[in-house]
Amino acid sequence: MLKTVIVGASGYTGAELTRMVHQHPSLELVGLYVSANSADAGKPISDLHGWLKGQVDAPLQPLKDVSEVGKKADVVLLATAHEVSHDIAPLFLEQQCTVMDLSGAFRVKGDNFYPDYYGFEHQHGEWLDKAVYGLAEWNEAEIAQADLVAVPGCYPTASQLALKPLIEAGLLDGKQWPVINAVSGVSGAGRKASMANSFCEVSLNAYGIFSHRHQPEISAHLGQDVIFTPHLGNFKRGILATITAKLADGVTEAQVSEALENAYGDTPLVRALGVNQSAKLQSVQQTGYCDIGWSVQGQHVILTSAIDNLLKGAASQAMQCINIRFGFSPLTAIV
Amino acid sequence: MLKTVIVGASGYTGAELTRMVHQHPSLELVGLYVSANSADAGKPISDLHGWLKGQVDAPLQPLKDVSEVGKKADVVLLATAHEVSHDIAPLFLEQQCTVMDLSGAFRVKGDNFYPDYYGFEHQHGEWLDKAVYGLAEWNEAEIAQADLVAVPGCYPTASQLALKPLIEAGLLDGKQWPVINAVSGVSGAGRKASMANSFCEVSLNAYGIFSHRHQPEISAHLGQDVIFTPHLGNFKRGILATITAKLADGVTEAQVSEALENAYGDTPLVRALGVNQSAKLQSVQQTGYCDIGWSVQGQHVILTSAIDNLLKGAASQAMQCINIRFGFSPLTAIV
Amino acid sequence: MLKTVIVGASGYTGAELTRMVHQHPSLELVGLYVSANSADAGKPISDLHGWLKGQVDAPLQPLKDVSEVGKKADVVLLATAHEVSHDIAPLFLEQQCTVMDLSGAFRVKGDNFYPDYYGFEHQHGEWLDKAVYGLAEWNEAEIAQADLVAVPGCYPTASQLALKPLIEAGLLDGKQWPVINAVSGVSGAGRKASMANSFCEVSLNAYGIFSHRHQPEISAHLGQDVIFTPHLGNFKRGILATITAKLADGVTEAQVSEALENAYGDTPLVRALGVNQSAKLQSVQQTGYCDIGWSVQGQHVILTSAIDNLLKGAASQAMQCINIRFGFSPLTAIV
Amino acid sequence: MLKTVIVGASGYTGAELTRMVHQHPSLELVGLYVSANSADAGKPISDLHGWLKGQVDAPLQPLKDVSEVGKKADVVLLATAHEVSHDIAPLFLEQQCTVMDLSGAFRVKGDNFYPDYYGFEHQHGEWLDKAVYGLAEWNEAEIAQADLVAVPGCYPTASQLALKPLIEAGLLDGKQWPVINAVSGVSGAGRKASMANSFCEVSLNAYGIFSHRHQPEISAHLGQDVIFTPHLGNFKRGILATITAKLADGVTEAQVSEALENAYGDTPLVRALGVNQSAKLQSVQQTGYCDIGWSVQGQHVILTSAIDNLLKGAASQAMQCINIRFGFSPLTAIV
């Protein structure tokens, strides 16, 4: 049994991680932590997430001595803010913990990314270099060896899963940037009181236009510029991404279908729905699946990619990485 | 043209009041005010309520000198917190303003109500005595003469409109307390960032069980004890109240129907739907109507009463009171 | 492995049953059936319920020869209409199947119930007599021996779980009828195209006032008249029941709390939240739990009871009965 | 007073038209019609749309003799299916009615459009030629003279209002097709019982990919190919369109802003929100406004355009056309 700790356990992703670690036959949940000054410190997690009551009622402990916690843990899941993950991941890694970081702090290598998009200078370049991007279906071999996994962002997961097969197969016109429009449920904004996610203020709107940090994450990992526009929708969970891209000259629908079906022929958590199928949010909400549909007309392809932002977009993808890393059956605690 | 001022204009009720005053041919909107230390002071109201843009873009001014504002106003609408209304209504009244107070500060007479239920001692007993309860369909004659109208609470409006006809006609069994269960949209909680009204935290639950201050308001005005249980639901606007009551011996359905149909035969904004009809929230949302349906079986009556909590439950009932007080056509700016 | 068949597998309850049977380590799903003339016959269940894709893609077969199907099954789950269950349950029982019927067809004994409330004369009085009411936490010993389990209705489950402890302990005033107001998500109306459940027609309203057949089911099993008023709400899943009852003279809150905590002290799927707690729909949606909260003031008690109508209100309660009947661990395939 | 008739009054658009005609001081509502075999024939419109009760309770009459109805009407609003409008509009026009057709039957001139996209051959080419496209802010002079106005589709209205200023000013790169992704509330699907709009089946998904007939309508009127992908969302009303387009070489943000601000500087119902503003659905729901925001980065512009699909996307735009055609104040019955 691997002793597992979750930091940042009070949020929506933290609660899902808690559920999955609890359900996992080979993981032993040994600690739930929040920041030392959190108002939730001391409360049972099920006070915040009533659905967990009777399953996990462990207290949210204030995280004070990271190294001490790290000494008693094998696996650490960080559902913390980027700057927090940036600071504490190395402390856990020094204790030989395997760390799954769900923040953006170790997702993109290179000198400029963190100053440009996250507003801080990265102080742990060596860990940034070693970090493995946790896009489970695509980086399995590397994840299997990783000490530090940077779990992808939710929108980047939905976007890359749809586009990578086409880009890897050279099917896209390199000169036009794919246009990604995605709508997310409000849980993506985190568990907090703010006007923007106040019930009466939510309807549907685009935000972070030309400026959302998930766009450079997507571009960096696809090796392709994209235009990415996120939207906040009036539902709790899920992301639907609609991607419009120009195909390279002469590319046919059959080639597009082949690329997607080959990529996902034996990946149980990514369901290539088929040509002329359209992904539905309801089919993935509350599940660890990603559904991808696509259509081709003339020189354009439109793909739809649906995930649950808290699961395939965060917690269940982290669990996939744990299963890969430690050789557990790939769907354990997920399906 | 009556010069009209709205205080507490930044909230959801304030925005509806703004719209209606703007639309009213005999009211001139001369000022929108927020508390002096409000973070919204200086912003156009349409920055907070984008739907008003192009209709009313007036700034939310910090309220500093109440008497000065009162000197230039004929009518003052207070969409402020109870303690604020308690303090400033008299200052406006001293300037001979007619004041419509949408808070609870002047709704219930008697020595104990405010200490018991609002946590403060009322300092303006004389105005409390003079205040007229603004349940428009029932207190028309008094409202027509009032300087200070205490606009009823949202839940009390829905509850009283349904029960008053039966109580006035002596049709209920005095020994059993009517049971009122009501569900409200989240706008009733006000425009603010709080965990309770955060989008991802809202589903359906009862709150204020045995302790909501609207229960004594209802009881005081009906002259009848009730059990009132409010619920918060996953929608923005509206209240549906379901009321179960025991009829006095020998009372028939015909008598119940007669009482309701007589009470509301010529009140255009209260629609008595008929026996065996059930009020639907969608029929009243975004309107100033109250719909009432009822059924009788044996010695029990069940009534359903639906309103828009921001309109008939607040702003449009205030407007009804203005129309009554100044002799305007009763539906002006409402329908 | 018990060979398990689901009839009426196309609906929302059927899909949940399918998921749970598939996940159950001791059940083997050997057939999914729909009525012989169903438009869905032949389709994979995952065509209707996309979330099942990749988990269960079995076809919905037209049910033609019930006895033949029964010969190859050990356990039969009927998620069929009442008249259909009434007709086919005995045919399966004759093949020595254990039958879990999720319809109302065998829930209430006595001569008048079916003519009065379901509009048909019961033709299988002997099976009606033998049928065990599947309220899992209360009828464990009988369920363990049953060939035919009548799984309770959704509203009756929520209502009885809250009230039974108080009634069994003699804490209620027998002269006043408890008032049960419940709101259900639209999935309770079934998977069909109708104006009433059309997205744009749903808001919030009471229905079946004084006439819903769940009222006599509740009364029959509690041995107590109740007034039960269901409502349809603007969400997909869940039921919140708010129950107001008069306590017998001298009954204290401590007695009420004791009755509830004793009843549910070691029933993992019913969570007695504690005095002054209020059940939240979000804590039970998508789970097999029932949450119960309660408050006492004077001679009144108000209880709130929340379940997922498709799970504790149907499919997971059926699974609880299977686990009891066959000696499986009680939470198998549920938590 | 212009005698006004509404055909197809039972639907959601029909109900909004009814409200607005009723409120219009210069229009007299003389008849509400449905198809002769409609199940709703004979019912008061307020039976279907309870919010109208007490405002308009007129019966939905079966439409039998179109010419007879036309003889008594000055203005006819057709909220009918395309083939129905195609057939009956000429009959009304022969009676010298002014016809506002909300269907697609007269929106796009040319020989192939109706066979290709609507599945029928147009039999009224002369009326098709004379029909004026009712995009109110852009075709005012023609609408003022029109006998037959083809009110634009909902998605085309949102899309064209955003793009036309840029296309007219020659700011877009002609070689790349603007990508329009739009999400609509379910009322756009019409008032009917169908699985697709059944409450429990709605979440979020794209549909009509590469095949929605609004795409050629948009392209025909913009003179520009576009890629248009509609989505159905989990709300009742509103459309948010997010449009991504490539700017022509050297085009600056200032030019884009100028084009939009000039186009809408004095159009009260289209609000150009400003650069770096993002349209919100809540600001337009239940109003006749269109909000447009835009951002520019490098050679790309992203516009957001929000309308209420039943109002600016149908009924209030029809009313704008009536106000233009008959010289009424432009906001009459709209704001």
JSON list of N, CA and C in Angstrom, two decimals, chain D residues 186-204:
[
{"chain": "D", "resi": 186, "resn": "VAL", "atom": "N", "xyz": [-32.45, 26.34, -25.24]},
{"chain": "D", "resi": 186, "resn": "VAL", "atom": "CA", "xyz": [-33.29, 25.30, -25.85]},
{"chain": "D", "resi": 186, "resn": "VAL", "atom": "C", "xyz": [-34.57, 25.84, -26.49]},
{"chain": "D", "resi": 187, "resn": "SER", "atom": "N", "xyz": [-34.99, 27.04, -26.11]},
{"chain": "D", "resi": 187, "resn": "SER", "atom": "CA", "xyz": [-36.21, 27.58, -26.74]},
{"chain": "D", "resi": 187, "resn": "SER", "atom": "C", "xyz": [-36.05, 27.72, -28.24]},
{"chain": "D", "resi": 188, "resn": "GLY", "atom": "N", "xyz": [-34.80, 27.79, -28.72]},
{"chain": "D", "resi": 188, "resn": "GLY", "atom": "CA", "xyz": [-34.56, 27.86, -30.15]},
{"chain": "D", "resi": 188, "resn": "GLY", "atom": "C", "xyz": [-35.03, 26.63, -30.89]},
{"chain": "D", "resi": 189, "resn": "ALA", "atom": "N", "xyz": [-35.19, 25.54, -30.18]},
{"chain": "D", "resi": 189, "resn": "ALA", "atom": "CA", "xyz": [-35.65, 24.30, -30.82]},
{"chain": "D", "resi": 189, "resn": "ALA", "atom": "C", "xyz": [-37.17, 24.26, -30.95]},
{"chain": "D", "resi": 190, "resn": "GLY", "atom": "N", "xyz": [-37.85, 25.24, -30.38]},
{"chain": "D", "resi": 190, "resn": "GLY", "atom": "CA", "xyz": [-39.29, 25.25, -30.53]},
{"chain": "D", "resi": 190, "resn": "GLY", "atom": "C", "xyz": [-40.03, 24.59, -29.38]},
{"chain": "D", "resi": 191, "resn": "ARG", "atom": "N", "xyz": [-41.32, 24.88, -29.32]},
{"chain": "D", "resi": 191, "resn": "ARG", "atom": "CA", "xyz": [-42.13, 24.36, -28.24]},
{"chain": "D", "resi": 191, "resn": "ARG", "atom": "C", "xyz": [-42.71, 23.02, -28.66]},
{"chain": "D", "resi": 192, "resn": "LYS", "atom": "N", "xyz": [-42.03, 21.96, -28.30]},
{"chain": "D", "resi": 192, "resn": "LYS", "atom": "CA", "xyz": [-42.51, 20.64, -28.68]},
{"chain": "D", "resi": 192, "resn": "LYS", "atom": "C", "xyz": [-41.89, 19.59, -27.78]},
{"chain": "D", "resi": 193, "resn": "ALA", "atom": "N", "xyz": [-42.52, 18.43, -27.78]},
{"chain": "D", "resi": 193, "resn": "ALA", "atom": "CA", "xyz": [-42.01, 17.31, -27.00]},
{"chain": "D", "resi": 193, "resn": "ALA", "atom": "C", "xyz": [-41.08, 16.50, -27.89]},
{"chain": "D", "resi": 194, "resn": "SER", "atom": "N", "xyz": [-39.80, 16.48, -27.57]},
{"chain": "D", "resi": 194, "resn": "SER", "atom": "CA", "xyz": [-38.89, 15.65, -28.33]},
{"chain": "D", "resi": 194, "resn": "SER", "atom": "C", "xyz": [-37.80, 15.19, -27.38]},
{"chain": "D", "resi": 195, "resn": "MET", "atom": "N", "xyz": [-37.18, 14.06, -27.69]},
{"chain": "D", "resi": 195, "resn": "MET", "atom": "CA", "xyz": [-36.11, 13.55, -26.81]},
{"chain": "D", "resi": 195, "resn": "MET", "atom": "C", "xyz": [-34.97, 14.56, -26.73]},
{"chain": "D", "resi": 196, "resn": "ALA", "atom": "N", "xyz": [-34.65, 15.19, -27.85]},
{"chain": "D", "resi": 196, "resn": "ALA", "atom": "CA", "xyz": [-33.49, 16.08, -27.87]},
{"chain": "D", "resi": 196, "resn": "ALA", "atom": "C", "xyz": [-33.63, 17.24, -26.93]},
{"chain": "D", "resi": 197, "resn": "ASN", "atom": "N", "xyz": [-34.85, 17.73, -26.73]},
{"chain": "D", "resi": 197, "resn": "ASN", "atom": "CA", "xyz": [-35.00, 18.86, -25.82]},
{"chain": "D", "resi": 197, "resn": "ASN", "atom": "C", "xyz": [-35.65, 18.46, -24.50]},
{"chain": "D", "resi": 198, "resn": "SER", "atom": "N", "xyz": [-35.74, 17.17, -24.25]},
{"chain": "D", "resi": 198, "resn": "SER", "atom": "CA", "xyz": [-36.22, 16.67, -22.97]},
{"chain": "D", "resi": 198, "resn": "SER", "atom": "C", "xyz": [-35.23, 17.08, -21.89]},
{"chain": "D", "resi": 199, "resn": "PHE", "atom": "N", "xyz": [-35.74, 17.57, -20.76]},
{"chain": "D", "resi": 199, "resn": "PHE", "atom": "CA", "xyz": [-34.88, 18.15, -19.75]},
{"chain": "D", "resi": 199, "resn": "PHE", "atom": "C", "xyz": [-33.67, 17.30, -19.41]},
{"chain": "D", "resi": 200, "resn": "CYS", "atom": "N", "xyz": [-33.88, 16.01, -19.24]},
{"chain": "D", "resi": 200, "resn": "CYS", "atom": "CA", "xyz": [-32.79, 15.14, -18.80]},
{"chain": "D", "resi": 200, "resn": "CYS", "atom": "C", "xyz": [-31.80, 14.80, -19.90]},
{"chain": "D", "resi": 201, "resn": "GLU", "atom": "N", "xyz": [-32.11, 15.20, -21.12]},
{"chain": "D", "resi": 201, "resn": "GLU", "atom": "CA", "xyz": [-31.21, 14.90, -22.23]},
{"chain": "D", "resi": 201, "resn": "GLU", "atom": "C", "xyz": [-30.35, 16.09, -22.63]},
{"chain": "D", "resi": 202, "resn": "VAL", "atom": "N", "xyz": [-30.66, 17.25, -22.08]},
{"chain": "D", "resi": 202, "resn": "VAL", "atom": "CA", "xyz": [-29.94, 18.46, -22.48]},
{"chain": "D", "resi": 202, "resn": "VAL", "atom": "C", "xyz": [-28.71, 18.66, -21.60]},
{"chain": "D", "resi": 203, "resn": "SER", "atom": "N", "xyz": [-27.56, 18.87, -22.21]},
{"chain": "D", "resi": 203, "resn": "SER", "atom": "CA", "xyz": [-26.38, 19.31, -21.45]},
{"chain": "D", "resi": 203, "resn": "SER", "atom": "C", "xyz": [-25.66, 20.35, -22.29]},
{"chain": "D", "resi": 204, "resn": "LEU", "atom": "N", "xyz": [-24.73, 19.93, -23.10]},
{"chain": "D", "resi": 204, "resn": "LEU", "atom": "CA", "xyz": [-24.06, 20.85, -24.04]},
{"chain": "D", "resi": 204, "resn": "LEU", "atom": "C", "xyz": [-23.48, 20.00, -25.15]}
]
